[in-house]
Every structure is written in C-alpha cells, then in structure tokens.
PDB file of C-alpha atoms in Angstrom:
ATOM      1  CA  UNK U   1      22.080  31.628   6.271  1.00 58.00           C
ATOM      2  CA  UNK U   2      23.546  28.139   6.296  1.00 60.00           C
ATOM      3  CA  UNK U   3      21.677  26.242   3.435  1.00 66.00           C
ATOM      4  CA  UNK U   4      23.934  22.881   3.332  1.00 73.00           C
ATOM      5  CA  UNK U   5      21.209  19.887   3.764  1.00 76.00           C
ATOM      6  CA  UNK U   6      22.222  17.443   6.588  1.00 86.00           C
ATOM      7  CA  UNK U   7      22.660  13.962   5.887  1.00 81.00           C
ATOM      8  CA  UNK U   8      19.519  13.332   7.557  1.00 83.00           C
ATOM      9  CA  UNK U   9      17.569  15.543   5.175  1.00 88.00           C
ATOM     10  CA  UNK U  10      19.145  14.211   2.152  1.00 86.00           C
ATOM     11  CA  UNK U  11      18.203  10.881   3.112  1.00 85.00           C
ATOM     12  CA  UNK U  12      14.693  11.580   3.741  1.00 86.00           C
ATOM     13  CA  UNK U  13      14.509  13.509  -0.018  1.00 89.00           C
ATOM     14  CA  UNK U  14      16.112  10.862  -1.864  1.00 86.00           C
ATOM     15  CA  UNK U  15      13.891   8.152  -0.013  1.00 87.00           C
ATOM     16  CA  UNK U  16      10.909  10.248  -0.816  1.00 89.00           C
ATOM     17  CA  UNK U  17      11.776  10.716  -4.554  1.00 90.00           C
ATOM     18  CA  UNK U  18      12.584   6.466  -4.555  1.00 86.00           C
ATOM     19  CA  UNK U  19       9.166   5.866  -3.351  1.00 88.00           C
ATOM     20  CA  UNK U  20       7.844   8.118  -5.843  1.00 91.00           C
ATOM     21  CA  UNK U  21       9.179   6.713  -8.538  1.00 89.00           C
ATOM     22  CA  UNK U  22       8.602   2.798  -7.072  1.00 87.00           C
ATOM     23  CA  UNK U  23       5.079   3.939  -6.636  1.00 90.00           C
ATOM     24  CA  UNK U  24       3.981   5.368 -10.168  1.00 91.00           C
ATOM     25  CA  UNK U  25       6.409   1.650 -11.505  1.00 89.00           C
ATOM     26  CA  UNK U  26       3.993  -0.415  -9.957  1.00 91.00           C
ATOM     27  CA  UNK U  27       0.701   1.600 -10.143  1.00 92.00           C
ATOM     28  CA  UNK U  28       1.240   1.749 -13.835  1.00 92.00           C
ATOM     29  CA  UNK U  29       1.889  -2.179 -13.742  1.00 90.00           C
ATOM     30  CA  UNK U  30      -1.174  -2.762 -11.794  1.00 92.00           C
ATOM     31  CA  UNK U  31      -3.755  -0.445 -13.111  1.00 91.00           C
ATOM     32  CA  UNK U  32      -3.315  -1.049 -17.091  1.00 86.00           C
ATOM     33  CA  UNK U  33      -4.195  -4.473 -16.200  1.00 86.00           C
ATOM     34  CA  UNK U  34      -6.249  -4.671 -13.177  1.00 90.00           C
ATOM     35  CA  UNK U  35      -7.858  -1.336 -12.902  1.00 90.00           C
ATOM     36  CA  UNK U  36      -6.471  -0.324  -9.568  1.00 93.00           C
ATOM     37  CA  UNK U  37      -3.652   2.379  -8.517  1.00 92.00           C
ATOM     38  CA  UNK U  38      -0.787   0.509  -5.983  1.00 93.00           C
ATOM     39  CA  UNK U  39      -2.171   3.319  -3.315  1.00 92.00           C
ATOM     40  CA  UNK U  40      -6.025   1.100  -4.069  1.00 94.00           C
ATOM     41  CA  UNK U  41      -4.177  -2.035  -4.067  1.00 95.00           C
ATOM     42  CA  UNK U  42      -2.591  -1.611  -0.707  1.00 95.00           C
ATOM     43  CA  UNK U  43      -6.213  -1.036   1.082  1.00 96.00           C
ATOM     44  CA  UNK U  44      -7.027  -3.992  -0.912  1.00 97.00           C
ATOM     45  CA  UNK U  45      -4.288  -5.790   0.348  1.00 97.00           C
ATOM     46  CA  UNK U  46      -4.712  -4.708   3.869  1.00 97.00           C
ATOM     47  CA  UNK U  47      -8.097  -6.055   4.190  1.00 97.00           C
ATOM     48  CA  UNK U  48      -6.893  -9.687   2.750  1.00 97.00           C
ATOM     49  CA  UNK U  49      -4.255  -9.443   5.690  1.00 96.00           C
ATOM     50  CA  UNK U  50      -6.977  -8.726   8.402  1.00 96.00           C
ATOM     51  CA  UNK U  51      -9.501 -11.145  10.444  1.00 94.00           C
ATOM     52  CA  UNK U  52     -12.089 -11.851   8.479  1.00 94.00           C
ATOM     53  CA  UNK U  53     -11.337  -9.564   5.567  1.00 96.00           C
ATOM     54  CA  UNK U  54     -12.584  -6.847   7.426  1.00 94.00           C
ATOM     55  CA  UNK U  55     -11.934  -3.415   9.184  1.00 95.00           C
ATOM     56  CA  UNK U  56     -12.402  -0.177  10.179  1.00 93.00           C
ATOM     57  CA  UNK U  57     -11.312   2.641   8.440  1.00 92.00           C
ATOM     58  CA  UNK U  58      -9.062   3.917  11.309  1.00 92.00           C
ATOM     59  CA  UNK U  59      -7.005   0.720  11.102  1.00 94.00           C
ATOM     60  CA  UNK U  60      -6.930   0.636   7.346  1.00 95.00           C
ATOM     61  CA  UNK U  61      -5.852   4.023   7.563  1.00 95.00           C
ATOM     62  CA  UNK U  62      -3.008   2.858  10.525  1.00 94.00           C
ATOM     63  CA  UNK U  63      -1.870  -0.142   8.205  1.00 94.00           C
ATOM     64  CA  UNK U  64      -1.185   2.054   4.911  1.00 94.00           C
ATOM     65  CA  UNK U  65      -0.070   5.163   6.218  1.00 91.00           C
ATOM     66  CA  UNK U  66      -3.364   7.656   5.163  1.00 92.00           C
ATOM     67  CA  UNK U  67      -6.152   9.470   7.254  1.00 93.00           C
ATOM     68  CA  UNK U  68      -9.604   7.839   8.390  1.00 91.00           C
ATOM     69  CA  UNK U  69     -10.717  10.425   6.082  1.00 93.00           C
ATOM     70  CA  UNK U  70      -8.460   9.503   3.026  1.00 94.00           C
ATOM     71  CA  UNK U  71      -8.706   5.778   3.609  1.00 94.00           C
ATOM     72  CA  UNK U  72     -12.814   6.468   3.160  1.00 92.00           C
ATOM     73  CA  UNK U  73     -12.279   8.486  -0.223  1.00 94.00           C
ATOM     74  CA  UNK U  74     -10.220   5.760  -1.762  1.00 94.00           C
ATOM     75  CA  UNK U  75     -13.065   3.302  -0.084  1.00 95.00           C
ATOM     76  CA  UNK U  76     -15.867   4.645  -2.821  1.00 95.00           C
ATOM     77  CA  UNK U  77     -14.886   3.882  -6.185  1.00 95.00           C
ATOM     78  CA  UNK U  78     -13.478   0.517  -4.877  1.00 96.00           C
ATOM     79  CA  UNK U  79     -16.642  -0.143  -3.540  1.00 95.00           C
ATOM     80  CA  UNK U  80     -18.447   1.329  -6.983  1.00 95.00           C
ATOM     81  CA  UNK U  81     -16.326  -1.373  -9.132  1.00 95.00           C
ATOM     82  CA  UNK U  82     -16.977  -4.514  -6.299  1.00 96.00           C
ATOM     83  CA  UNK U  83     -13.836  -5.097  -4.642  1.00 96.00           C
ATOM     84  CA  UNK U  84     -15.581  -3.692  -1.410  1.00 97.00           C
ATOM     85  CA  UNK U  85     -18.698  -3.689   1.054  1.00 95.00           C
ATOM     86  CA  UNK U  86     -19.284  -1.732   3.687  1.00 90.00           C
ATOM     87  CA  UNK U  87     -21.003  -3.248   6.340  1.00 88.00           C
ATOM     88  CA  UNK U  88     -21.987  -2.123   9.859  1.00 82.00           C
ATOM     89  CA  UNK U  89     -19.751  -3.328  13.023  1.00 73.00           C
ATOM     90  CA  UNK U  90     -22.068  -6.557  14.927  1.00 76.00           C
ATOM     91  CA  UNK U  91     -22.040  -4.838  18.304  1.00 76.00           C
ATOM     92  CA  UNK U  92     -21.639  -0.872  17.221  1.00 72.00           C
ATOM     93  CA  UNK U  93     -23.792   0.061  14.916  1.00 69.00           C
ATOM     94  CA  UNK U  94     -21.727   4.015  14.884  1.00 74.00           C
ATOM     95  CA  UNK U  95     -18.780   1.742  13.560  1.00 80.00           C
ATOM     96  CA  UNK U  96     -18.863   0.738   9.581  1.00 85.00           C
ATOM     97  CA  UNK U  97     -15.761  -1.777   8.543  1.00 92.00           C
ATOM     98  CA  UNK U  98     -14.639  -2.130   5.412  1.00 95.00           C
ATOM     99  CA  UNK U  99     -15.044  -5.469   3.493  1.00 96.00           C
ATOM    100  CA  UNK U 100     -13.358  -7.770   0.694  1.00 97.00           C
ATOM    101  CA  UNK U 101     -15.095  -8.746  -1.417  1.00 97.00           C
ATOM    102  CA  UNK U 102     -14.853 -12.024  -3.895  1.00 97.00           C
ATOM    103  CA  UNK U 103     -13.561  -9.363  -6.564  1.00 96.00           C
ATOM    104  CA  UNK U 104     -11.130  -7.727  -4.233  1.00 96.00           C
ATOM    105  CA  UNK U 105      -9.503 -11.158  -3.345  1.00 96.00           C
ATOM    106  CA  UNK U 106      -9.205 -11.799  -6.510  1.00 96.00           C
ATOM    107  CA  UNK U 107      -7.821  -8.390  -7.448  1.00 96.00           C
ATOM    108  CA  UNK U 108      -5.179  -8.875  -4.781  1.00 96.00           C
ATOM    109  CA  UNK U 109      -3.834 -12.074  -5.375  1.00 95.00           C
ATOM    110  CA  UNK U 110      -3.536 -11.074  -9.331  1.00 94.00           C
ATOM    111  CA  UNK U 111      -1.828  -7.754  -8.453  1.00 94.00           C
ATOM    112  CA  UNK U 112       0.501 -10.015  -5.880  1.00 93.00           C
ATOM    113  CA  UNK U 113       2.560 -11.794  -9.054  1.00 92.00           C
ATOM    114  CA  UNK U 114       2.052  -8.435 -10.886  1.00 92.00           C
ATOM    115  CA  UNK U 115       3.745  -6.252  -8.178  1.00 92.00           C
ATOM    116  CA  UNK U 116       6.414  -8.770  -7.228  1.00 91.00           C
ATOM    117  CA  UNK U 117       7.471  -9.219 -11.144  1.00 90.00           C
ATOM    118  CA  UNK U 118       7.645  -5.382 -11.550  1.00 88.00           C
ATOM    119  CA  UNK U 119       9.543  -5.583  -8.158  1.00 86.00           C
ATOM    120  CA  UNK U 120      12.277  -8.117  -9.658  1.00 84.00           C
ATOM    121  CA  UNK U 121      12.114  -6.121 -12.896  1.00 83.00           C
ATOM    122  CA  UNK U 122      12.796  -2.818 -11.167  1.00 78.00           C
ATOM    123  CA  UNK U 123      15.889  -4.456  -8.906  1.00 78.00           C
ATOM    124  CA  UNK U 124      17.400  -5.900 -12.010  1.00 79.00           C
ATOM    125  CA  UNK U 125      17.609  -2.689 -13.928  1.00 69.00           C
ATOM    126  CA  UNK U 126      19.061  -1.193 -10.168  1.00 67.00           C
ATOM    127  CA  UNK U 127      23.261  -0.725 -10.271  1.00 67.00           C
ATOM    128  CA  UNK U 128      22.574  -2.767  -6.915  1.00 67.00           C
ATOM    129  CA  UNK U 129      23.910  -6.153  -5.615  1.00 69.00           C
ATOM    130  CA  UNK U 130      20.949  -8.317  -3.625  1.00 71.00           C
ATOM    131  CA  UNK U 131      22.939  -7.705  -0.590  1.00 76.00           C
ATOM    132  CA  UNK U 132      22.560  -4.015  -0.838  1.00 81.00           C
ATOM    133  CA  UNK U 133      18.566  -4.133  -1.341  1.00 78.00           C
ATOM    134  CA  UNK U 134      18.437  -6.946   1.666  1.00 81.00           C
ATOM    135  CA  UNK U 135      20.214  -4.241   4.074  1.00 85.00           C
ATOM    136  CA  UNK U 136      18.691  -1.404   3.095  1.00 83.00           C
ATOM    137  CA  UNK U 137      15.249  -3.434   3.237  1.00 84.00           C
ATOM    138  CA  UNK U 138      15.962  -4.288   6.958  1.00 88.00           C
ATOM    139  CA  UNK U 139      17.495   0.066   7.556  1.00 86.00           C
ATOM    140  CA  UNK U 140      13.755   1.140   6.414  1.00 85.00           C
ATOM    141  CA  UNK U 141      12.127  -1.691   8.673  1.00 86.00           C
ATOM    142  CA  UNK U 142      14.378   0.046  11.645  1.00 87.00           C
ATOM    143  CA  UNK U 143      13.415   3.139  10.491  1.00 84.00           C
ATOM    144  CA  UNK U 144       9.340   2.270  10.221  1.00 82.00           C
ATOM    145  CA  UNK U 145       9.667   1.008  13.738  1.00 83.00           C
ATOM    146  CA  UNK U 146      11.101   4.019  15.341  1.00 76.00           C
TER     147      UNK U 146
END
C-alpha cells in the first residue's frame, strides 16, 4: 500500500495545522481581554459587515464557514453577555436574524486593533518576507473561490 502523501494533501495538513495555531494566537489575544474566542469574534464581525447589523443564521453560518446549527450554539452565550439580539424577520415571522448589539460593535471594533496587532506580531516572528505573506494571501483567496 502506497502511503507517500501527495503534494496536495500535504498542503491541505500544513494549512490546517497554520490555521490552528493562527486561531488559538488570536483567540488567546482576544478573549483575555475582551471575553470572546476569534471563532465568537468572527460572528461578531460578520454581523458589523451586514445590512443593518443583521442576519440570519444560514448566512452567518455561509460567511464564517459553520452550520445553521453551530452558528445558533455560538449565538447563546453571545446573546447571554449582550453583544446580540435575536429578533424576528419583518415579513417572516418562521425567520429569526441575528442582531448587533451596542456591546457587540463595540466588542468588534476593540478586537479589530487587537487581532491586527497580534497579526503584525505573529508575521514578524514568521522566517517570511512581506512578499511571501502578500502571495500566499492572494493563493488562499484563489483557493476560497474555487
């Protein structure tokens, strides 16, 4: 049985294991100080990026890669601690969006300058030049498009 990995494979492992490990950086930046994990901050951050600081949880769960069903577990204790309200859609009352609140703004645009700091921080300590991050930055935006 042939067990050699392709290059394919190897790529996906050691961008899995990067994310990993770019993940737990910045949800340990973000939570000691603002009490979220990056996974939170992301729903957070999706709402601030849609009309009205709303939406549903299928397009949460579209815009940072979970399930309806996951996006509405990580949806409780944000809405326990403020940073979200659930209200019901205007014209479909079956349909519940997701909303930012005051708190969650807030939340995001602190966790913004915390994020991109650790970001800098974490690219510094890299054995990379800045050309190197800015192509593989636009390979993964190929890739997330395919």
């Amino acid at each position: 049985m042939d067990t050699s990995v392709t290059p394919g494979v190897e790529m996906a492992e050691q961008l899995a294991a990067a994310w990993a490990n770019i993940e737990r950086s910045l949800s340990r930046s973000i939570s000691g100080v603002l009490g979220v994990s990056y996974s939170e901050y992301r729903i957070l951050n999706a709402l601030a990026a849609a009309p009205d600081h709303r939406a549903s949880r299928v397009d949460l769960a579209d815009a940072v890669g979970l399930t309806p069903s996951g996006v509405t577990r990580a949806l409780k204790p944000l809405e326990k601690i403020g940073m979200v309200d659930s209200v019901k859609h205007e014209r479909d009352a079956r349909l519940t969006l997701a909303t930012l609140t005051r708190s969650g703004a807030r939340t995001v645009a602190n966790a913004n300058s915390v994020i991109a700091e650790r970001c800098e921080t974490l690219l510094a300590n890299a054995p990379t030049a800045r050309r190197q991050v800015e192509q593989l930055t636009s390979m993964l935006a190929e890739l997330a498009s395919a």
